[in-house]
Tab-separated table of C-alpha atoms in Angstrom:
chain	number	residue	atom	x	y	z
V	1	MET	CA	37.183	-23.745	-7.961
V	2	GLU	CA	37.739	-26.401	-5.877
V	3	ARG	CA	35.807	-27.628	-2.788
V	4	VAL	CA	36.734	-28.716	-0.185
V	5	GLU	CA	35.001	-30.585	3.182
V	6	TYR	CA	35.562	-29.604	6.570
V	7	SER	CA	32.480	-31.499	8.910
V	8	HIS	CA	29.924	-31.590	6.434
V	9	SER	CA	30.157	-28.253	5.516
V	10	TYR	CA	31.657	-26.796	2.759
V	11	VAL	CA	34.316	-24.385	1.791
V	12	TYR	CA	34.794	-23.188	-2.080
V	13	PHE	CA	38.423	-21.796	-3.062
V	14	ILE	CA	38.004	-19.812	-6.267
V	15	ARG	CA	41.250	-19.424	-7.664
V	16	LEU	CA	42.055	-15.985	-9.049
V	17	GLY	CA	41.959	-16.221	-13.181
V	18	ASP	CA	37.616	-17.750	-11.798
V	19	ILE	CA	37.371	-14.703	-10.230
V	20	LEU	CA	38.855	-12.063	-12.993
V	21	LYS	CA	36.241	-13.538	-14.826
V	22	ILE	CA	33.231	-13.641	-13.437
V	23	PHE	CA	33.742	-9.499	-12.784
V	24	THR	CA	34.842	-9.110	-16.518
V	25	GLU	CA	32.096	-11.073	-18.048
V	26	LYS	CA	28.660	-9.307	-18.508
V	27	ALA	CA	26.205	-8.861	-16.002
V	28	VAL	CA	22.992	-11.552	-16.605
V	29	LYS	CA	19.944	-10.176	-17.864
V	30	THR	CA	17.609	-11.753	-15.069
V	31	HIS	CA	13.595	-11.412	-14.472
V	32	ILE	CA	11.840	-11.654	-11.559
V	33	ILE	CA	8.251	-13.378	-12.538
V	34	SER	CA	5.782	-13.316	-9.555
V	35	GLY	CA	2.340	-13.223	-8.745
V	36	PHE	CA	-0.182	-15.495	-6.475
V	37	LEU	CA	-1.115	-19.009	-6.801
V	38	GLY	CA	-2.434	-20.230	-10.012
V	39	ALA	CA	-1.719	-16.649	-11.844
V	40	GLY	CA	0.067	-18.677	-14.430
V	41	LYS	CA	3.655	-17.780	-13.531
V	42	THR	CA	5.020	-20.945	-15.248
V	43	THR	CA	3.118	-20.781	-18.583
V	44	LEU	CA	4.099	-17.751	-18.859
V	45	LEU	CA	7.879	-19.159	-18.517
V	46	GLN	CA	7.272	-21.721	-20.562
V	47	HIS	CA	6.352	-19.482	-23.708
V	48	LEU	CA	9.265	-16.927	-22.864
V	49	LEU	CA	11.980	-19.898	-22.973
V	50	GLN	CA	10.850	-20.742	-26.080
V	51	GLN	CA	12.178	-17.968	-27.562
V	52	LYS	CA	15.488	-18.377	-26.465
V	53	PRO	CA	18.449	-18.023	-28.902
V	54	GLU	CA	20.343	-20.686	-30.654
V	55	GLY	CA	23.707	-20.923	-28.864
V	56	GLU	CA	22.575	-18.758	-25.902
V	57	THR	CA	22.325	-20.394	-22.064
V	58	TRP	CA	19.135	-19.481	-20.179
V	59	ALA	CA	18.523	-20.504	-16.785
V	60	ILE	CA	15.672	-20.391	-14.081
V	61	LEU	CA	15.607	-20.409	-10.781
V	62	MET	CA	12.417	-22.002	-9.209
V	63	ASN	CA	10.941	-22.093	-5.660
V	64	GLU	CA	8.003	-23.891	-4.539
V	65	PHE	CA	6.880	-23.268	-0.714
V	66	GLY	CA	6.684	-27.123	-0.526
V	67	GLN	CA	9.201	-30.315	-0.366
V	68	ILE	CA	7.999	-31.805	-3.932
V	69	GLY	CA	8.676	-29.454	-7.035
V	70	VAL	CA	6.040	-30.287	-9.973
V	71	ASP	CA	7.082	-26.786	-11.652
V	72	GLN	CA	10.544	-27.785	-12.719
V	73	GLN	CA	9.219	-30.839	-14.787
V	74	LEU	CA	7.338	-28.428	-17.042
V	75	LEU	CA	9.805	-26.581	-18.373
V	76	PRO	CA	12.710	-27.861	-21.222
V	77	GLN	CA	14.977	-30.153	-20.350
V	78	ASP	CA	17.019	-29.941	-23.056
V	79	SER	CA	20.836	-28.487	-23.839
V	80	GLY	CA	20.852	-24.630	-23.579
V	81	TYR	CA	18.624	-24.830	-20.514
V	82	GLU	CA	19.582	-24.661	-16.702
V	83	VAL	CA	16.797	-25.613	-14.265
V	84	LYS	CA	17.220	-25.086	-10.552
V	85	GLU	CA	14.275	-26.036	-7.985
V	86	LEU	CA	15.023	-24.704	-4.461
V	87	LEU	CA	11.817	-26.761	-1.825
V	88	GLY	CA	11.016	-25.604	1.179
V	89	GLY	CA	9.847	-22.214	2.503
V	90	CYS	CA	10.006	-19.004	0.597
V	91	LEU	CA	12.950	-17.549	-1.405
V	92	CYS	CA	11.173	-13.818	-0.915
V	93	CYS	CA	12.341	-13.880	2.578
V	94	ALA	CA	15.210	-11.700	4.136
V	95	GLY	CA	18.259	-13.388	4.739
V	96	GLN	CA	17.608	-17.030	2.235
V	97	LEU	CA	21.486	-18.153	2.309
V	98	PRO	CA	20.231	-21.277	-0.067
V	99	MET	CA	18.764	-18.475	-2.148
V	100	GLN	CA	22.571	-16.706	-2.425
V	101	ILE	CA	24.531	-19.664	-2.862
V	102	ALA	CA	21.653	-21.342	-5.433
V	103	LEU	CA	21.913	-18.073	-7.529
V	104	SER	CA	25.774	-17.809	-6.740
V	105	ARG	CA	26.159	-21.449	-8.260
V	106	LEU	CA	24.254	-21.413	-11.127
V	107	ILE	CA	26.027	-17.979	-12.505
V	108	PHE	CA	29.217	-18.443	-11.618
V	109	ASP	CA	28.069	-22.700	-13.065
V	110	LYS	CA	26.515	-22.191	-15.984
V	111	ARG	CA	27.427	-18.787	-17.423
V	112	PRO	CA	23.527	-17.941	-18.712
V	113	ASP	CA	23.074	-15.508	-21.503
V	114	ARG	CA	19.602	-14.979	-19.524
V	115	LEU	CA	18.426	-15.606	-15.803
V	116	PHE	CA	14.814	-16.106	-14.662
V	117	ILE	CA	13.632	-16.095	-11.537
V	118	GLU	CA	10.140	-17.577	-10.044
V	119	PRO	CA	9.521	-17.229	-6.805
V	120	THR	CA	6.552	-18.885	-4.956
V	121	GLY	CA	2.810	-17.734	-5.110
V	122	LEU	CA	2.979	-17.083	-1.586
V	123	GLY	CA	6.046	-15.166	-1.612
V	124	HIS	CA	6.737	-11.508	-1.396
V	125	PRO	CA	8.717	-10.731	-4.328
V	126	ALA	CA	10.146	-6.853	-3.557
V	127	GLN	CA	12.200	-8.602	-0.617
V	128	LEU	CA	13.332	-10.203	-3.254
V	129	LEU	CA	14.122	-7.745	-5.496
V	130	GLU	CA	15.922	-5.431	-2.563
V	131	GLN	CA	18.461	-8.084	-2.159
V	132	LEU	CA	19.349	-8.809	-5.885
V	133	THR	CA	20.069	-5.181	-6.368
V	134	GLU	CA	22.304	-5.052	-3.775
V	135	PRO	CA	25.681	-3.802	-4.707
V	136	GLN	CA	27.304	-7.043	-4.283
V	137	TRP	CA	24.745	-8.573	-7.116
V	138	GLN	CA	25.399	-5.631	-9.367
V	139	ALA	CA	28.367	-7.274	-11.710
V	140	GLN	CA	26.458	-10.166	-12.166
V	141	ILE	CA	22.917	-9.193	-12.447
V	142	ASP	CA	21.473	-6.805	-14.451
V	143	MET	CA	17.852	-6.066	-13.372
V	144	ARG	CA	15.299	-6.517	-15.448
V	145	ALA	CA	11.503	-4.593	-14.906
V	146	LEU	CA	9.917	-6.832	-11.629
V	147	VAL	CA	6.939	-8.841	-13.296
V	148	THR	CA	3.523	-10.014	-11.556
V	149	VAL	CA	1.589	-11.885	-13.003
V	150	ILE	CA	-2.610	-11.954	-12.266
V	151	ASP	CA	-5.274	-13.957	-13.093
V	152	GLY	CA	-7.111	-11.844	-15.408
V	153	SER	CA	-10.719	-14.084	-14.788
V	154	ARG	CA	-10.815	-13.702	-10.909
V	155	LEU	CA	-10.562	-9.742	-10.723
V	156	ASN	CA	-14.269	-9.727	-9.116
V	157	ASP	CA	-13.277	-12.340	-6.572
V	158	GLN	CA	-12.791	-9.705	-3.648
V	159	GLN	CA	-12.062	-12.565	-0.971
V	160	TRP	CA	-8.776	-13.001	-3.741
V	161	ILE	CA	-8.072	-9.870	-4.641
V	162	SER	CA	-8.534	-8.046	-1.354
V	163	GLN	CA	-5.990	-10.568	-0.093
V	164	GLU	CA	-2.674	-8.013	1.297
V	165	LEU	CA	-0.166	-10.534	-0.319
V	166	TYR	CA	-1.781	-10.043	-3.549
V	167	GLN	CA	-1.859	-6.603	-3.258
V	168	ASP	CA	1.930	-6.487	-2.472
V	169	GLN	CA	2.842	-8.412	-5.250
V	170	LEU	CA	0.627	-6.007	-7.074
V	171	LYS	CA	2.862	-3.218	-5.280
V	172	ALA	CA	5.725	-4.973	-6.475
V	173	ALA	CA	5.194	-4.445	-9.822
V	174	GLN	CA	7.049	-2.695	-12.673
V	175	LEU	CA	5.338	-4.710	-15.238
V	176	VAL	CA	1.650	-6.765	-14.822
V	177	VAL	CA	0.866	-9.118	-17.204
V	178	VAL	CA	-2.728	-10.342	-17.109
V	179	SER	CA	-3.411	-13.928	-18.124
V	180	HIS	CA	-6.274	-15.648	-18.932
V	181	THR	CA	-7.626	-13.295	-20.975
V	182	ASP	CA	-9.581	-15.557	-22.552
V	183	LEU	CA	-11.466	-16.422	-19.418
V	184	MET	CA	-12.289	-12.567	-18.931
V	185	SER	CA	-16.005	-10.990	-19.237
V	186	GLU	CA	-16.978	-7.780	-19.803
V	187	SER	CA	-17.002	-6.873	-15.830
V	188	ASP	CA	-13.659	-8.496	-15.265
V	189	PHE	CA	-12.349	-5.961	-18.082
V	190	LEU	CA	-13.951	-3.022	-16.056
V	191	ALA	CA	-12.037	-4.398	-13.291
V	192	LEU	CA	-9.071	-3.988	-14.777
V	193	ASP	CA	-9.560	-0.966	-15.177
V	194	GLU	CA	-10.461	0.099	-11.820
V	195	PHE	CA	-7.244	-1.663	-11.250
V	196	LYS	CA	-4.904	0.618	-13.524
V	197	LYS	CA	-6.933	3.263	-11.607
V	198	ASP	CA	-5.388	2.100	-8.033
V	199	TYR	CA	-1.803	0.617	-8.990
V	200	PHE	CA	-1.188	4.288	-11.483
V	201	ALA	CA	1.294	5.246	-8.789
V	202	TYR	CA	3.413	2.158	-9.211
V	203	ILE	CA	3.001	0.177	-12.367
V	204	GLN	CA	3.596	1.615	-15.761
V	205	THR	CA	3.212	-0.975	-17.755
V	206	TRP	CA	-0.344	-3.649	-18.326
V	207	LEU	CA	0.307	-6.353	-20.541
V	208	LEU	CA	-2.509	-9.001	-21.922
V	209	ALA	CA	-1.551	-12.331	-22.295
V	210	GLU	CA	-3.396	-15.068	-23.857
V	211	GLN	CA	-2.426	-18.541	-23.167
V	212	GLY	CA	0.818	-17.039	-21.653
V	213	HIS	CA	1.732	-15.788	-25.356
V	214	LEU	CA	4.394	-13.123	-25.060
V	215	ASP	CA	7.399	-11.351	-26.517
V	216	ILE	CA	10.487	-11.498	-24.661
V	217	GLN	CA	11.364	-8.178	-25.430
V	218	GLN	CA	8.439	-6.855	-23.807
V	219	LEU	CA	9.239	-7.553	-20.760
V	220	ASP	CA	12.840	-6.842	-21.391
V	221	VAL	CA	13.028	-3.654	-19.666
V	222	ALA	CA	15.509	-2.216	-17.164
V	223	HIS	CA	14.657	-1.962	-13.195
V	224	GLN	CA	13.452	1.274	-11.765
V	225	GLY	CA	13.493	0.921	-8.157
V	226	ILE	CA	10.671	2.361	-5.585
V	227	GLN	CA	12.178	3.698	-2.653
V	228	ARG	CA	10.479	2.750	0.082
V	229	LYS	CA	11.092	3.950	4.191
V	230	VAL	CA	9.078	2.363	6.720
V	231	LEU	CA	9.489	4.188	9.574
V	232	PRO	CA	7.860	4.951	13.654
V	233	LEU	CA	4.932	7.074	13.670
V	234	ILE	CA	5.851	10.482	12.799
V	235	GLN	CA	4.870	12.102	16.383
V	236	ALA	CA	7.704	9.035	17.673
V	237	GLN	CA	10.057	10.047	15.060
V	238	LYS	CA	9.557	13.560	16.933
V	239	LYS	CA	11.369	12.796	20.209
V	240	LEU	CA	14.446	11.187	19.087
V	241	THR	CA	17.527	13.352	18.294
V	242	ALA	CA	19.376	13.639	15.626
V	243	GLU	CA	22.160	11.431	16.274
V	244	ASP	CA	19.602	8.487	17.279
V	245	GLU	CA	18.983	5.986	14.901
V	246	LEU	CA	15.401	5.371	13.352
V	247	PRO	CA	14.449	1.874	15.300
V	248	VAL	CA	14.135	-1.339	12.397
V	249	ILE	CA	9.817	-1.445	12.066
V	250	LYS	CA	8.720	-4.885	12.606
V	251	GLN	CA	5.360	-3.692	13.752
V	252	LEU	CA	2.645	-2.087	14.471
V	253	PRO	CA	1.949	1.452	14.512
V	254	TYR	CA	4.012	2.598	11.622
V	255	HIS	CA	4.078	5.333	8.390
V	256	TYR	CA	5.466	4.900	5.124
V	257	VAL	CA	6.550	6.981	2.323
V	258	GLU	CA	7.359	5.551	-1.192
V	259	THR	CA	8.121	7.351	-4.210
V	260	SER	CA	8.399	5.569	-8.382
V	261	ASN	CA	7.399	7.305	-11.201
V	262	GLY	CA	7.216	11.578	-9.894
V	263	TYR	CA	3.797	9.832	-7.458
V	264	THR	CA	4.728	9.828	-3.810
V	265	VAL	CA	2.910	7.412	-1.735
V	266	VAL	CA	2.739	7.373	2.170
V	267	GLY	CA	0.725	5.908	4.685
V	268	TRP	CA	0.336	4.788	7.915
V	269	LYS	CA	-0.839	1.420	9.710
V	270	PHE	CA	-2.412	1.037	12.444
V	271	SER	CA	-3.149	-1.685	15.197
V	272	LYS	CA	-7.168	-3.065	14.253
V	273	ARG	CA	-7.733	-2.662	17.904
V	274	TRP	CA	-7.666	0.962	17.414
V	275	GLN	CA	-11.389	2.092	16.628
V	276	PHE	CA	-12.080	5.836	15.343
V	277	ASP	CA	-14.965	8.760	15.140
V	278	PHE	CA	-16.550	7.437	12.189
V	279	TYR	CA	-17.195	11.402	10.951
V	280	GLN	CA	-14.978	13.169	12.356
V	281	LEU	CA	-12.573	10.463	10.305
V	282	LEU	CA	-14.318	11.940	6.999
V	283	ASP	CA	-13.942	15.233	7.833
V	284	VAL	CA	-10.840	15.056	7.638
V	285	LEU	CA	-10.129	12.619	4.734
V	286	CYS	CA	-12.556	15.773	3.346
V	287	GLU	CA	-10.451	18.653	4.318
V	288	GLN	CA	-7.246	16.915	2.548
V	289	THR	CA	-5.609	18.871	-0.148
V	290	ASP	CA	-3.248	18.190	-3.341
V	291	TRP	CA	-4.263	14.388	-3.195
V	292	LEU	CA	-5.388	11.768	-6.031
V	293	ARG	CA	-5.687	9.012	-4.798
V	294	ILE	CA	-6.947	8.455	-1.082
V	295	LYS	CA	-7.814	4.631	-0.103
V	296	GLY	CA	-8.346	3.348	3.819
V	297	ILE	CA	-10.289	0.519	5.735
V	298	PHE	CA	-11.191	1.902	9.248
V	299	ASN	CA	-12.496	-0.177	12.431
V	300	THR	CA	-14.745	3.272	13.463
V	301	ASP	CA	-17.966	3.759	15.675
V	302	GLN	CA	-20.341	2.664	12.726
V	303	GLY	CA	-18.650	-0.812	11.851
V	304	TRP	CA	-15.427	-1.132	9.875
V	305	MET	CA	-15.610	1.320	6.445
V	306	THR	CA	-13.956	1.752	3.723
V	307	PHE	CA	-12.930	4.941	1.586
V	308	ASN	CA	-11.969	5.076	-1.911
V	309	PHE	CA	-10.813	8.807	-2.860
V	310	ASN	CA	-10.427	9.795	-6.611
V	311	PRO	CA	-10.822	13.865	-7.946
V	312	ASP	CA	-13.892	12.189	-9.219
V	313	HIS	CA	-15.878	10.433	-6.601
V	314	ILE	CA	-15.660	10.491	-2.570
V	315	ASN	CA	-16.948	7.234	-1.854
V	316	TYR	CA	-17.350	5.101	1.464
V	317	LYS	CA	-19.254	1.754	2.593
V	318	SER	CA	-19.437	-0.733	5.255
V	319	GLY	CA	-16.478	-3.348	4.898
V	320	GLU	CA	-15.106	-6.386	5.751
V	321	GLU	CA	-13.059	-7.045	8.797
V	322	SER	CA	-9.566	-6.093	7.995
V	323	ILE	CA	-5.869	-7.278	9.416
V	324	ASP	CA	-5.391	-3.785	10.614
V	325	ASN	CA	-6.115	-0.135	9.959
V	326	ARG	CA	-4.843	1.634	7.096
V	327	ILE	CA	-4.823	4.962	4.626
V	328	GLU	CA	-2.500	5.108	1.611
V	329	LEU	CA	-2.442	8.526	-0.230
V	330	ILE	CA	-1.198	9.408	-3.735
V	331	THR	CA	0.137	12.810	-4.429
V	332	GLN	CA	2.507	15.194	-6.715
V	333	HIS	CA	3.635	17.538	-3.835
V	334	ASP	CA	5.645	17.118	-0.627
V	335	ARG	CA	4.154	18.455	2.079
V	336	ASP	CA	4.433	18.363	6.495
V	337	TRP	CA	2.377	14.930	6.876
V	338	GLU	CA	2.285	15.875	10.829
V	339	SER	CA	-0.353	17.533	10.383
V	340	LEU	CA	-1.892	14.915	9.266
V	341	GLU	CA	-1.374	12.046	11.594
V	342	ASN	CA	-1.982	14.470	14.121
V	343	ALA	CA	-5.079	14.922	12.503
V	344	LEU	CA	-5.583	11.285	12.463
V	345	LEU	CA	-4.606	9.931	15.799
V	346	ASN	CA	-7.067	12.546	17.175
V	347	CYS	CA	-10.158	10.603	16.415
V	348	ARG	CA	-9.162	7.919	18.016
V	349	ILE	CA	-12.448	6.846	20.593
V	350	ASP	CA	-10.843	3.807	22.403
V	351	LEU	CA	-7.918	5.585	23.714
V	352	LEU	CA	-10.404	8.003	25.260
V	353	GLU	CA	-12.279	5.261	26.455
V	354	LYS	CA	-10.025	4.128	28.337
V	355	THR	CA	-8.695	7.311	29.661
V	356	GLN	CA	-12.206	8.135	30.966
């Protein structure tokens, strides 16, 4: 591959022989190791790297949100390991050209047998996974199950686990690695059992890792994607013709549908300024059928309320102010969701107050 510089920009010319070599070689097994700040991603990665067979080359692409990299210095610098670090910003964000270039060069130049990608703890791994499973990467990357690491000793820290980013990272995972198990209390293990119930529609496997020790074969599982559609409210969709393209959703309110492992997860998010009649809303939720889980948080005339329904218990209680109103149902049965959306919207009282 030759490089030519034009006004501080680089243009790469790849010879035909190099191109043929890329496409005839086996795709690189690629693992995304995600997790919230301090979860234990780097510790896990250190122990995984110790399992590299002699004669293989393993590569690591790390992402630090700040401008000074530290984690790279904690990884092996020996022959057989190639470490690339991207500083400043998040490689999970859509359209990250530096990540695309760095990853392409790492694969092209080093020809690794296995690749690990560790996003920043402030990143959204689902966005990164979406990029790396696009058609243009399929010849180069053999994507394995996305891993999210969580700190088992902080499962009772409500301020920690209630953050939307933390929850999004869990929902993106196919495998969850629970770290710091040696520090877990009895209440932490009980909280872990509740986590498994909350995320059963998303996560296939939970692994306990004491001091980061896991066998690489436990993570060497083929990626199985979650199909996710973020859509306008169903009422808004009805106003569009069959020829109209659905708009890209970038702000509230919206409706979404996810399918994974034979389950359907359907949800809505509304502005936090919308207020709902608590008792009317409770009636609507209690009238639902054929569901496995209902969770929600709403700004009501009784204050912010959280709802957590499972087939054995219907629980609701006062909650902290949220960044939005939201509800999510898990089911194994498809249905007409428009009636539920209409029932939810009919519970709004702020809209009625404005028209009086």
